[in-house]
């Protein structure tokens, strides 16, 4: 068995598989966040409160935070491709149930299935991407696969929301189910099988501290980001943005995130420690600038663009560092990252809401800046946690034959 031939960008024949993984990630992110833009319709349809409808999102994230690591450990010896295909199939069934749900309880059950699926999907996806390329290209591979995260935020959620507004929330879920079905076929046809973990799941147990540092830095980064991002629409509205401007502005922010990811991709391989310091530092600077700019709309938009451009490569940064810690198999490392990300999202929303209720939006932005800055400090004092590429645990990455 041989490693994939390498093109000038270092990804070579693995690029097609990584693109399919990116599309799968796009569908996964859209599935998780689709109800956000449709909560009023859903609550009206079933006669429940907006808060109850909001559980379709918060409970989903909570399940991911709790189940990611146990599911990754329980399935770590199973063949990777069938597990990945099963998770994509789980998204398909979840969205189909939501589209046809006769009651809120059935809709919630569909979302529960989606949460369980999501808990396993990202750990498998991260490990899959890492095993398609040599260790020295892990950062670039994960950056390409993770582009689906920004794609889901930039295109998936806004387009699904627009579709739901025009034709009803059920159609939005139905169309997403059809998209996931297409992704399932693409993955089945295109993705090569890859070797899963072999032997000891923790070949370098002394590096568990490095993995723990990366997981904490990732969780803190997401915590600080979602302190403010959860209320970004409120921020724009209170800065004077007309209602019709909020969607396009969020689209602009999403594009900035994609640009930031593209610019940082090579640095994740060549300068991982510098990236781990600079990226959260820029995020903190951007959120602090939002606090200073509020409520002047133009300045808020500029500051927000800087903040979210810096956030664009954050997922790839911490995914790559977790895999390179060599403290566990890529799938297990990815599960810890998935769990800490979703814990940060839920915790950030709660913290931001509490601060806003007491002190207002300006202090929400200052709180976000202070929290995100902790990630930069962690990276600054824990250089060994953000190391250049080393062999993937369980063997060198390659396609199985």
PDB file of N, CA and C in Angstrom, residues 283-322:
ATOM      1  N   UNK A 283      -9.111  37.104  17.007  1.00  0.00           N
ATOM      2  CA  UNK A 283     -10.527  37.002  17.371  1.00  0.00           C
ATOM      3  C   UNK A 283     -10.843  37.906  18.558  1.00  0.00           C
ATOM      4  N   UNK A 284      -9.958  37.885  19.556  1.00  0.00           N
ATOM      5  CA  UNK A 284     -10.164  38.738  20.730  1.00  0.00           C
ATOM      6  C   UNK A 284     -10.106  40.208  20.351  1.00  0.00           C
ATOM      7  N   UNK A 285      -9.156  40.556  19.479  1.00  0.00           N
ATOM      8  CA  UNK A 285      -9.052  41.950  19.037  1.00  0.00           C
ATOM      9  C   UNK A 285     -10.304  42.368  18.274  1.00  0.00           C
ATOM     10  N   UNK A 286     -10.823  41.462  17.437  1.00  0.00           N
ATOM     11  CA  UNK A 286     -12.023  41.782  16.674  1.00  0.00           C
ATOM     12  C   UNK A 286     -13.237  41.998  17.555  1.00  0.00           C
ATOM     13  N   UNK A 287     -13.417  41.136  18.562  1.00  0.00           N
ATOM     14  CA  UNK A 287     -14.572  41.309  19.445  1.00  0.00           C
ATOM     15  C   UNK A 287     -14.415  42.547  20.323  1.00  0.00           C
ATOM     16  N   UNK A 288     -13.181  42.855  20.729  1.00  0.00           N
ATOM     17  CA  UNK A 288     -12.954  44.099  21.477  1.00  0.00           C
ATOM     18  C   UNK A 288     -13.276  45.308  20.609  1.00  0.00           C
ATOM     19  N   UNK A 289     -12.917  45.214  19.319  1.00  0.00           N
ATOM     20  CA  UNK A 289     -13.233  46.308  18.399  1.00  0.00           C
ATOM     21  C   UNK A 289     -14.742  46.465  18.232  1.00  0.00           C
ATOM     22  N   UNK A 290     -15.470  45.346  18.250  1.00  0.00           N
ATOM     23  CA  UNK A 290     -16.934  45.425  18.199  1.00  0.00           C
ATOM     24  C   UNK A 290     -17.460  46.194  19.406  1.00  0.00           C
ATOM     25  N   UNK A 291     -16.904  45.902  20.578  1.00  0.00           N
ATOM     26  CA  UNK A 291     -17.341  46.601  21.792  1.00  0.00           C
ATOM     27  C   UNK A 291     -17.094  48.101  21.683  1.00  0.00           C
ATOM     28  N   UNK A 292     -15.932  48.474  21.137  1.00  0.00           N
ATOM     29  CA  UNK A 292     -15.602  49.893  20.991  1.00  0.00           C
ATOM     30  C   UNK A 292     -16.457  50.558  19.915  1.00  0.00           C
ATOM     31  N   UNK A 293     -16.805  49.794  18.864  1.00  0.00           N
ATOM     32  CA  UNK A 293     -17.535  50.370  17.734  1.00  0.00           C
ATOM     33  C   UNK A 293     -19.028  50.512  17.999  1.00  0.00           C
ATOM     34  N   UNK A 294     -19.603  49.637  18.800  1.00  0.00           N
ATOM     35  CA  UNK A 294     -21.050  49.648  19.039  1.00  0.00           C
ATOM     36  C   UNK A 294     -21.487  50.981  19.646  1.00  0.00           C
ATOM     37  N   UNK A 295     -22.560  51.620  19.103  1.00  0.00           N
ATOM     38  CA  UNK A 295     -23.533  51.119  18.123  1.00  0.00           C
ATOM     39  C   UNK A 295     -23.366  51.725  16.729  1.00  0.00           C
ATOM     40  N   UNK A 296     -22.151  52.072  16.324  1.00  0.00           N
ATOM     41  CA  UNK A 296     -21.939  52.664  14.992  1.00  0.00           C
ATOM     42  C   UNK A 296     -21.852  51.531  13.979  1.00  0.00           C
ATOM     43  N   UNK A 297     -22.880  51.418  13.138  1.00  0.00           N
ATOM     44  CA  UNK A 297     -23.075  50.238  12.307  1.00  0.00           C
ATOM     45  C   UNK A 297     -21.876  49.937  11.419  1.00  0.00           C
ATOM     46  N   UNK A 298     -21.383  50.923  10.684  1.00  0.00           N
ATOM     47  CA  UNK A 298     -20.290  50.670   9.742  1.00  0.00           C
ATOM     48  C   UNK A 298     -19.071  50.106  10.463  1.00  0.00           C
ATOM     49  N   UNK A 299     -18.738  50.674  11.609  1.00  0.00           N
ATOM     50  CA  UNK A 299     -17.574  50.208  12.361  1.00  0.00           C
ATOM     51  C   UNK A 299     -17.821  48.825  12.965  1.00  0.00           C
ATOM     52  N   UNK A 300     -19.050  48.571  13.383  1.00  0.00           N
ATOM     53  CA  UNK A 300     -19.389  47.248  13.905  1.00  0.00           C
ATOM     54  C   UNK A 300     -19.211  46.188  12.824  1.00  0.00           C
ATOM     55  N   UNK A 301     -19.632  46.496  11.600  1.00  0.00           N
ATOM     56  CA  UNK A 301     -19.496  45.546  10.497  1.00  0.00           C
ATOM     57  C   UNK A 301     -18.027  45.279  10.190  1.00  0.00           C
ATOM     58  N   UNK A 302     -17.210  46.322  10.164  1.00  0.00           N
ATOM     59  CA  UNK A 302     -15.776  46.144   9.897  1.00  0.00           C
ATOM     60  C   UNK A 302     -15.132  45.303  10.994  1.00  0.00           C
ATOM     61  N   UNK A 303     -15.425  45.640  12.249  1.00  0.00           N
ATOM     62  CA  UNK A 303     -14.857  44.883  13.361  1.00  0.00           C
ATOM     63  C   UNK A 303     -15.339  43.435  13.340  1.00  0.00           C
ATOM     64  N   UNK A 304     -16.622  43.242  13.027  1.00  0.00           N
ATOM     65  CA  UNK A 304     -17.158  41.892  12.944  1.00  0.00           C
ATOM     66  C   UNK A 304     -16.512  41.084  11.835  1.00  0.00           C
ATOM     67  N   UNK A 305     -16.191  41.738  10.726  1.00  0.00           N
ATOM     68  CA  UNK A 305     -15.529  41.045   9.622  1.00  0.00           C
ATOM     69  C   UNK A 305     -14.152  40.544  10.043  1.00  0.00           C
ATOM     70  N   UNK A 306     -13.403  41.364  10.786  1.00  0.00           N
ATOM     71  CA  UNK A 306     -12.087  40.948  11.282  1.00  0.00           C
ATOM     72  C   UNK A 306     -12.230  39.767  12.241  1.00  0.00           C
ATOM     73  N   UNK A 307     -13.153  39.908  13.175  1.00  0.00           N
ATOM     74  CA  UNK A 307     -13.380  38.854  14.171  1.00  0.00           C
ATOM     75  C   UNK A 307     -13.707  37.521  13.511  1.00  0.00           C
ATOM     76  N   UNK A 308     -14.658  37.513  12.556  1.00  0.00           N
ATOM     77  CA  UNK A 308     -15.117  36.257  11.985  1.00  0.00           C
ATOM     78  C   UNK A 308     -14.190  35.738  10.894  1.00  0.00           C
ATOM     79  N   UNK A 309     -13.382  36.611  10.290  1.00  0.00           N
ATOM     80  CA  UNK A 309     -12.323  36.124   9.402  1.00  0.00           C
ATOM     81  C   UNK A 309     -11.296  35.340  10.208  1.00  0.00           C
ATOM     82  N   UNK A 310     -10.984  35.825  11.411  1.00  0.00           N
ATOM     83  CA  UNK A 310     -10.045  35.115  12.276  1.00  0.00           C
ATOM     84  C   UNK A 310     -10.638  33.801  12.778  1.00  0.00           C
ATOM     85  N   UNK A 311     -11.953  33.790  13.013  1.00  0.00           N
ATOM     86  CA  UNK A 311     -12.598  32.574  13.502  1.00  0.00           C
ATOM     87  C   UNK A 311     -12.676  31.499  12.421  1.00  0.00           C
ATOM     88  N   UNK A 312     -12.635  31.885  11.144  1.00  0.00           N
ATOM     89  CA  UNK A 312     -12.764  30.935  10.044  1.00  0.00           C
ATOM     90  C   UNK A 312     -11.864  29.716  10.152  1.00  0.00           C
ATOM     91  N   UNK A 313     -10.553  29.886  10.422  1.00  0.00           N
ATOM     92  CA  UNK A 313      -9.663  28.726  10.505  1.00  0.00           C
ATOM     93  C   UNK A 313      -9.588  28.082  11.881  1.00  0.00           C
ATOM     94  N   UNK A 314     -10.354  28.559  12.857  1.00  0.00           N
ATOM     95  CA  UNK A 314     -10.216  28.054  14.228  1.00  0.00           C
ATOM     96  C   UNK A 314     -10.513  26.559  14.318  1.00  0.00           C
ATOM     97  N   UNK A 315     -11.582  26.104  13.660  1.00  0.00           N
ATOM     98  CA  UNK A 315     -11.926  24.680  13.734  1.00  0.00           C
ATOM     99  C   UNK A 315     -10.792  23.819  13.205  1.00  0.00           C
ATOM    100  N   UNK A 316     -10.233  24.192  12.061  1.00  0.00           N
ATOM    101  CA  UNK A 316      -9.127  23.425  11.484  1.00  0.00           C
ATOM    102  C   UNK A 316      -7.901  23.463  12.380  1.00  0.00           C
ATOM    103  N   UNK A 317      -7.628  24.616  12.982  1.00  0.00           N
ATOM    104  CA  UNK A 317      -6.479  24.760  13.878  1.00  0.00           C
ATOM    105  C   UNK A 317      -6.533  23.735  14.999  1.00  0.00           C
ATOM    106  N   UNK A 318      -7.643  23.681  15.702  1.00  0.00           N
ATOM    107  CA  UNK A 318      -7.724  22.812  16.875  1.00  0.00           C
ATOM    108  C   UNK A 318      -7.908  21.347  16.495  1.00  0.00           C
ATOM    109  N   UNK A 319      -8.601  21.074  15.384  1.00  0.00           N
ATOM    110  CA  UNK A 319      -8.690  19.698  14.909  1.00  0.00           C
ATOM    111  C   UNK A 319      -7.306  19.159  14.567  1.00  0.00           C
ATOM    112  N   UNK A 320      -6.528  19.949  13.843  1.00  0.00           N
ATOM    113  CA  UNK A 320      -5.185  19.533  13.453  1.00  0.00           C
ATOM    114  C   UNK A 320      -4.308  19.308  14.673  1.00  0.00           C
ATOM    115  N   UNK A 321      -4.336  20.229  15.613  1.00  0.00           N
ATOM    116  CA  UNK A 321      -3.508  20.104  16.815  1.00  0.00           C
ATOM    117  C   UNK A 321      -3.905  18.886  17.634  1.00  0.00           C
ATOM    118  N   UNK A 322      -5.195  18.581  17.684  1.00  0.00           N
ATOM    119  CA  UNK A 322      -5.630  17.414  18.457  1.00  0.00           C
ATOM    120  C   UNK A 322      -5.112  16.126  17.836  1.00  0.00           C
TER     121      UNK A 322
END
